[in-house]
PDB file of C-alpha atoms in Angstrom:
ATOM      1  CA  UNK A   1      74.280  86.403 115.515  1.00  0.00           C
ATOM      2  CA  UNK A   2      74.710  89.810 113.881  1.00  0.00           C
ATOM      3  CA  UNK A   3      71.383  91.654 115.330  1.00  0.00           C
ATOM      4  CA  UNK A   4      70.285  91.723 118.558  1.00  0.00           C
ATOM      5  CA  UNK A   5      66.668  91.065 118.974  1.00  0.00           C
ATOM      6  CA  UNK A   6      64.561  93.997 120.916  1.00  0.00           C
ATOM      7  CA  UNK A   7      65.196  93.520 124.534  1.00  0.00           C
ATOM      8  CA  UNK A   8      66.264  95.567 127.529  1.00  0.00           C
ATOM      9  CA  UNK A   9      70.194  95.960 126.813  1.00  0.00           C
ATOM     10  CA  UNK A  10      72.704  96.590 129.882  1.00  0.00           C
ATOM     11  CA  UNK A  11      76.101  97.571 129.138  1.00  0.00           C
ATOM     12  CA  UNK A  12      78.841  98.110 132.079  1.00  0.00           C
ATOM     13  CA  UNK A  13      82.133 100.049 131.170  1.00  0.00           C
ATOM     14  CA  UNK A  14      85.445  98.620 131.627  1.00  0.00           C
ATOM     15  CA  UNK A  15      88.245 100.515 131.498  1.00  0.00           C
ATOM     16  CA  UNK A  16      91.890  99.323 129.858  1.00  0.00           C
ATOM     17  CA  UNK A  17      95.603  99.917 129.408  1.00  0.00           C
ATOM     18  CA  UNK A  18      94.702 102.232 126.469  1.00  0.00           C
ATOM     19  CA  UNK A  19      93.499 105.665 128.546  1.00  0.00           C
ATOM     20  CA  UNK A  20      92.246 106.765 124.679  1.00  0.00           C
ATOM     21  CA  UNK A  21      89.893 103.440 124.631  1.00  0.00           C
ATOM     22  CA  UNK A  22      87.267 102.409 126.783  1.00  0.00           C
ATOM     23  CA  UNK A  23      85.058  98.673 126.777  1.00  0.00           C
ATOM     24  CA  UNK A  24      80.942  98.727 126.246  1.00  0.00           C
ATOM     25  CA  UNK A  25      80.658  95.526 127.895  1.00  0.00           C
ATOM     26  CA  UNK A  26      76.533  93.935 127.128  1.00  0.00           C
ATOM     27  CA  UNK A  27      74.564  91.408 128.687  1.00  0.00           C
ATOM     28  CA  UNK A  28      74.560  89.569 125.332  1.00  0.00           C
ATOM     29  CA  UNK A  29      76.820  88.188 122.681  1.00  0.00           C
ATOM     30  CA  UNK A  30      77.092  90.630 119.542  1.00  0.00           C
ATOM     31  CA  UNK A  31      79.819  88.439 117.437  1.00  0.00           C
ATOM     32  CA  UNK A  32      79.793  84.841 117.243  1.00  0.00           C
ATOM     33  CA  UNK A  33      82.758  83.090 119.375  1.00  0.00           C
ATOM     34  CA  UNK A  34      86.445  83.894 117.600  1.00  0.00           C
ATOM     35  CA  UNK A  35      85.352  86.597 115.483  1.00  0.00           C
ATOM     36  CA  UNK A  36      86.431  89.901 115.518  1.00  0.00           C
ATOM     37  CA  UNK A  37      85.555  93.285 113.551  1.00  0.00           C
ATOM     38  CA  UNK A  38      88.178  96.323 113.976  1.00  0.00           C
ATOM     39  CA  UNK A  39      86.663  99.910 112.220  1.00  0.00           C
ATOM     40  CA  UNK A  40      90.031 101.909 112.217  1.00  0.00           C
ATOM     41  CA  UNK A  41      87.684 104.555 110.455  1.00  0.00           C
ATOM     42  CA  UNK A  42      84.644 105.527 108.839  1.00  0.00           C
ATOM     43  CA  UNK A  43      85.425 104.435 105.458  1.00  0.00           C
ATOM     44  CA  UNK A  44      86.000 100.897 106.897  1.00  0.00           C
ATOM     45  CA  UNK A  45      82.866 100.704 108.684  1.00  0.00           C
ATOM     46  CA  UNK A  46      80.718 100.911 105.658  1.00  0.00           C
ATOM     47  CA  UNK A  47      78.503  98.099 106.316  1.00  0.00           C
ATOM     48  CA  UNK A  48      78.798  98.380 109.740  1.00  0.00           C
ATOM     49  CA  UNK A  49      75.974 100.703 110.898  1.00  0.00           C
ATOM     50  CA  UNK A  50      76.690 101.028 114.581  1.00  0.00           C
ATOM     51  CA  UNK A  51      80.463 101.640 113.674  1.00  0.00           C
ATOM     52  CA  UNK A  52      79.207 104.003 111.455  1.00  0.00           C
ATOM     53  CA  UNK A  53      76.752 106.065 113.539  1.00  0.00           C
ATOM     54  CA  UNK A  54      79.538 106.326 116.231  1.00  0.00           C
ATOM     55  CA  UNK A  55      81.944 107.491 113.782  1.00  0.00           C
ATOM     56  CA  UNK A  56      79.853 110.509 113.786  1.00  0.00           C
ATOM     57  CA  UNK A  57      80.934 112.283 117.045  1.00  0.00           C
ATOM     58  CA  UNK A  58      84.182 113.791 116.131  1.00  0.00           C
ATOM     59  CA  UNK A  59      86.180 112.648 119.400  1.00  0.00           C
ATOM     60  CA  UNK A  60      85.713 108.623 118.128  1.00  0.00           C
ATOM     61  CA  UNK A  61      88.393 107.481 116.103  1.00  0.00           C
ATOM     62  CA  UNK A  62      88.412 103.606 116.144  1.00  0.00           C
ATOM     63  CA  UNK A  63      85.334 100.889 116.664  1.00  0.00           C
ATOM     64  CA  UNK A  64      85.657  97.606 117.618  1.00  0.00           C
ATOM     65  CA  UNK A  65      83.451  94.339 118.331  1.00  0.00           C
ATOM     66  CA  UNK A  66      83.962  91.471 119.649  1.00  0.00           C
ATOM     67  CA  UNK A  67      82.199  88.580 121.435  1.00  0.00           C
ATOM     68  CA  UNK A  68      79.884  90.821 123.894  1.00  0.00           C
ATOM     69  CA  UNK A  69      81.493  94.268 123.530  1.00  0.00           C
ATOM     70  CA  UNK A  70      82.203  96.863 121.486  1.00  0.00           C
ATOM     71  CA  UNK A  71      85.530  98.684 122.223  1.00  0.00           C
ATOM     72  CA  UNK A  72      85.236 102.546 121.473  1.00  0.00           C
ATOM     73  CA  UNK A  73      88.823 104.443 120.635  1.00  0.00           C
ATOM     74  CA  UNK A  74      88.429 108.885 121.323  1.00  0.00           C
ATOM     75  CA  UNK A  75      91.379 111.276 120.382  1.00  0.00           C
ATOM     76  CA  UNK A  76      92.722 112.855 123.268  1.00  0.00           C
ATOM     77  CA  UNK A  77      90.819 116.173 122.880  1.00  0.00           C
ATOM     78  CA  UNK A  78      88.269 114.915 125.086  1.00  0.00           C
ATOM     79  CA  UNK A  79      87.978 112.762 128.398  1.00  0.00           C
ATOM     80  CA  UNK A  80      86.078 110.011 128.749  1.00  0.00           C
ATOM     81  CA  UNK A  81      84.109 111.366 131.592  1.00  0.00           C
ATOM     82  CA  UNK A  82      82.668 114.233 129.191  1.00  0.00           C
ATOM     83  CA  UNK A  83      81.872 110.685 126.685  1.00  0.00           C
ATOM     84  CA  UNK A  84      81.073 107.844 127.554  1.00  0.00           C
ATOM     85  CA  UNK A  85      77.540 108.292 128.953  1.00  0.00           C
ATOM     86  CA  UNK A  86      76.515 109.595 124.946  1.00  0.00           C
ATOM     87  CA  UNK A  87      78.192 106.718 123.501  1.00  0.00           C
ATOM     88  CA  UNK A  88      76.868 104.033 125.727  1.00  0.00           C
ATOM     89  CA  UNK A  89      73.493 105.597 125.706  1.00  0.00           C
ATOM     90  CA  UNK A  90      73.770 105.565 121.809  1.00  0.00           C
ATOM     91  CA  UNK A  91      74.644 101.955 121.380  1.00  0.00           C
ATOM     92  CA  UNK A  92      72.415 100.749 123.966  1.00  0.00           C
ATOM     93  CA  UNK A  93      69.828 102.744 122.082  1.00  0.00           C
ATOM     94  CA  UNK A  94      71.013 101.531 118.620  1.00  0.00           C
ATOM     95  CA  UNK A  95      70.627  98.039 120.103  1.00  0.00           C
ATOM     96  CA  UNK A  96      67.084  98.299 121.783  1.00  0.00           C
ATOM     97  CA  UNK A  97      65.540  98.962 118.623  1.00  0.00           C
ATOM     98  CA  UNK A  98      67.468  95.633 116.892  1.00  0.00           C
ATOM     99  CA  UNK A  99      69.142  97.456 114.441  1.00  0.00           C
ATOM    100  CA  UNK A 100      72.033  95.161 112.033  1.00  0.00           C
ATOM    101  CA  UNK A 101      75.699  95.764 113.216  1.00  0.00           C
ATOM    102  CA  UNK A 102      76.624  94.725 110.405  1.00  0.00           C
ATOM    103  CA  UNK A 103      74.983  94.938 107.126  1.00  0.00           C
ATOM    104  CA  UNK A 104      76.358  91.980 105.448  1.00  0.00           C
ATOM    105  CA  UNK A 105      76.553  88.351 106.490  1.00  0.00           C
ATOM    106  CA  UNK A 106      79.863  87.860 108.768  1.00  0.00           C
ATOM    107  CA  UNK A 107      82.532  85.264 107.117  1.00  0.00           C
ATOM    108  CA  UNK A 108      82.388  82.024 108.061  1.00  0.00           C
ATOM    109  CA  UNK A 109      85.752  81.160 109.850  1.00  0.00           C
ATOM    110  CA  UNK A 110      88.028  78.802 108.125  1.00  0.00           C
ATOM    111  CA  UNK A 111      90.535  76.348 109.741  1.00  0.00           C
ATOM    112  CA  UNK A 112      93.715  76.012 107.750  1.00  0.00           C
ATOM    113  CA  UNK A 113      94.726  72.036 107.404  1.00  0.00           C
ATOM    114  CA  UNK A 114      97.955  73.332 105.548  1.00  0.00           C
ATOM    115  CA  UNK A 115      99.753  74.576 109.031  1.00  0.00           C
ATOM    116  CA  UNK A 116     102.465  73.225 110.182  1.00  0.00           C
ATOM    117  CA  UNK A 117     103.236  71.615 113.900  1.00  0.00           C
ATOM    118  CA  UNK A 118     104.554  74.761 114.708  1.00  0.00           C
ATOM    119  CA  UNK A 119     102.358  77.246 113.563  1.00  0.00           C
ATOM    120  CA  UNK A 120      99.377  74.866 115.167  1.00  0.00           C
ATOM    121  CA  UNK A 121     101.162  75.340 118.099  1.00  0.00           C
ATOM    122  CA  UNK A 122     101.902  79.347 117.984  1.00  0.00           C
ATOM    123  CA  UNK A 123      98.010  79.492 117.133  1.00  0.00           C
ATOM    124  CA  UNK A 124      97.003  77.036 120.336  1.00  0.00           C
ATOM    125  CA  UNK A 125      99.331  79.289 123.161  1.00  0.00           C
ATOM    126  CA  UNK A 126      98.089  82.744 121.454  1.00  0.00           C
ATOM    127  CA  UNK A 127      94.454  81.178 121.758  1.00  0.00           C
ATOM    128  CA  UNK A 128      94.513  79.330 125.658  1.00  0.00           C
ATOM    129  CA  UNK A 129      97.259  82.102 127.203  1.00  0.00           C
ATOM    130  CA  UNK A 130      97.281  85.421 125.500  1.00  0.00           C
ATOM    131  CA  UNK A 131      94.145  85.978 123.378  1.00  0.00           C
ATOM    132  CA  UNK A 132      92.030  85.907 126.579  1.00  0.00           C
ATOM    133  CA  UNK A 133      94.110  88.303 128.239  1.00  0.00           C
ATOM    134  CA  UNK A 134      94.115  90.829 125.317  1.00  0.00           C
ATOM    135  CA  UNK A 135      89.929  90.520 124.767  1.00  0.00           C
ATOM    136  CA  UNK A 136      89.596  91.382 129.058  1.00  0.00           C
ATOM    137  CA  UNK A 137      91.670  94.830 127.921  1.00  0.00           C
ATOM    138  CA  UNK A 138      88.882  95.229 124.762  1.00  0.00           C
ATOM    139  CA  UNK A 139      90.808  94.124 122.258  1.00  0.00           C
ATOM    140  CA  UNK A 140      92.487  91.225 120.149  1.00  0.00           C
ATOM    141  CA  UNK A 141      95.091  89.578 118.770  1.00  0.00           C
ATOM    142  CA  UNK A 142      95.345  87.118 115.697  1.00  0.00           C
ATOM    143  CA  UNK A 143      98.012  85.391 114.409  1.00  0.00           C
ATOM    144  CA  UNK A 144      99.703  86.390 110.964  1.00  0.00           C
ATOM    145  CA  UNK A 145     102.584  84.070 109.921  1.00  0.00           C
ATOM    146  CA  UNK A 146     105.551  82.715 110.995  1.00  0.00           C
ATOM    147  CA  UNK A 147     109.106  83.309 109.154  1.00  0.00           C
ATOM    148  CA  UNK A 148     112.525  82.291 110.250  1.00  0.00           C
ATOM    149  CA  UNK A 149     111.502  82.304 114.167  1.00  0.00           C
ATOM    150  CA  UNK A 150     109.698  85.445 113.980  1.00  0.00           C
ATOM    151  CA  UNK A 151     106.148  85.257 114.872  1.00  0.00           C
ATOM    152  CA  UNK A 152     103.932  88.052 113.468  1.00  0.00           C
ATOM    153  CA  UNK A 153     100.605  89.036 114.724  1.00  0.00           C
ATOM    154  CA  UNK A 154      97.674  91.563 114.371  1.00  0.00           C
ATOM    155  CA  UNK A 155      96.556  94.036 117.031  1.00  0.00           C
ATOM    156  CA  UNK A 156      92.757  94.886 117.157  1.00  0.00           C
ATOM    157  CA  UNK A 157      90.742  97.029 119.156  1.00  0.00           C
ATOM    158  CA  UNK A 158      92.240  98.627 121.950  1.00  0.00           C
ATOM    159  CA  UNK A 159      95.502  97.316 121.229  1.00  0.00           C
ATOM    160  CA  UNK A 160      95.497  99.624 118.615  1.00  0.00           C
ATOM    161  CA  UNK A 161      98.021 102.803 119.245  1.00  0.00           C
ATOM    162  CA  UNK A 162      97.981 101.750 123.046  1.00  0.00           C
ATOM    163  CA  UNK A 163     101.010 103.076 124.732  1.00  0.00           C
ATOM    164  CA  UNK A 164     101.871 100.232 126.582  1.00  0.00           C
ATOM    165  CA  UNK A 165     100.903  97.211 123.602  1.00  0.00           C
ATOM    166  CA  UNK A 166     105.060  97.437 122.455  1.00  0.00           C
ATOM    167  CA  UNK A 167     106.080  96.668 126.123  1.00  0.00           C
ATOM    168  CA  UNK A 168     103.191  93.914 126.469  1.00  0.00           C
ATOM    169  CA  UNK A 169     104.249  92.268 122.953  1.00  0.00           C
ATOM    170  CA  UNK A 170     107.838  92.343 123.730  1.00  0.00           C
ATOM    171  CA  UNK A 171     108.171  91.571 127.938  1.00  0.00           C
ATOM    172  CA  UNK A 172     105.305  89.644 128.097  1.00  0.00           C
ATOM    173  CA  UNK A 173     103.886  87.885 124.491  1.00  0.00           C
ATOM    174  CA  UNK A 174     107.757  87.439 123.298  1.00  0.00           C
ATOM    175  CA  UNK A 175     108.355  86.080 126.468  1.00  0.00           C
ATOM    176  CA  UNK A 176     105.560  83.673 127.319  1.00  0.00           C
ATOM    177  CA  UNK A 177     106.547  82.059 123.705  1.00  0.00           C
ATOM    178  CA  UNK A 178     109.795  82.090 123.892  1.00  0.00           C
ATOM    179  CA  UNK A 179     109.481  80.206 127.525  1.00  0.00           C
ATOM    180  CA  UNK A 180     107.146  77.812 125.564  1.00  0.00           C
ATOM    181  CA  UNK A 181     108.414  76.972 122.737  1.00  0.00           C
ATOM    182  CA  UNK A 182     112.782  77.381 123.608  1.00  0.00           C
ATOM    183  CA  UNK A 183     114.939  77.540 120.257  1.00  0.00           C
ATOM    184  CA  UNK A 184     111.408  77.999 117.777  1.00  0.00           C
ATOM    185  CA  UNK A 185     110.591  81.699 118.462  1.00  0.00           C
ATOM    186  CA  UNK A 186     113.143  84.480 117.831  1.00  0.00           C
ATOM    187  CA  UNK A 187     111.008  87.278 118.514  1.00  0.00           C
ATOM    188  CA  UNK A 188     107.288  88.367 118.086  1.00  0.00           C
ATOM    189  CA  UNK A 189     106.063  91.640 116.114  1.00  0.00           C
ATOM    190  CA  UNK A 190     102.851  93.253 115.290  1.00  0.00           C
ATOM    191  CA  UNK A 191     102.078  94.157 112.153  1.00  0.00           C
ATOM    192  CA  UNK A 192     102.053  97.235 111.149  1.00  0.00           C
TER     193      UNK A 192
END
């Protein structure tokens, strides 16, 4: 589902470890289940119109969706209290009317058959303990590969640039899989 239909739209904020990003929360489902669409900049949100359109103030500098919220990165020339009402007006707004998200058809999400026990596993623990985790905090984490021990991953959204995503990855991600899976996992990186 890549429009919402024309309907009252509520959005909540929700605050997160990033002080530089800040969670439109909706009453509906923007992005079908596992899917995930990270606008680092204009340029990238080209078929993106919402992206786009917020892209337009000059404090936003990253746009994210996910499941039923869009996560909304500033630069730290403004405060979110001088913000947020414009940009949650603006996609509630955008919304209303049933505008596209996205312009194009989203990609169908493939399973890979070729993975191996251990990457099936890496991908099950970063999907039932840490990827809910991440999307509460407005953003997301996917898996990347796995070389000699060392599991890499992408950070989306919030995670993006947050001060405190290093400290999470190492004391708690590194950890959690390390605890999990003793003598497979080295270490964990993002990539990037």
């Amino acid at each position: 589902m890549l429009q919402a239909s024309p309907k009252n739209i509520h959005i909540y904020l929700e605050s997160n470890p990033n002080p530089n990003s800040l969670k439109f929360v909706l009453n509906e489902v923007l992005i079908p289940d596992g899917m995930s669409f990270d606008f680092p900049n204009a340029e990238s949100a080209k078929e993106a119109p919402l992206a786009l359109e917020l892209f337009q103030y000059p404090y936003v500098n990253r746009v994210f969706y996910m499941s039923n919220f869009v996560t909304v990165t500033k630069n730290e020339d403004v405060q979110w209290i001088e913000v947020q009402n414009t940009i949650k007006n603006h996609i509630k707004k955008f919304l209303e009317e049933g505008k596209l998200i996205l312009d194009s058809k989203a990609p169908e999400v493939t399973e890979t058959e070729t993975d191996s026990e251990t990457v099936k596993k890496i991908k099950s623990i970063l999907d039932e303990y840490i990827k809910p985790a991440v999307e509460q905090d407005g953003g997301a984490i996917t898996f990347h590969s796995f070389v000699d021990g060392v599991v890499t991953v992408t950070l989306q959204g919030s995670c993006s640039g947050c001060p405190s995503s290093t400290i999470t990855l190492k004391a708690g991600i590194e950890n959690l899989f390390k605890n999990m899976m003793p003598g497979e996992i080295k270490s964990v990186e993002a990539l990037g």
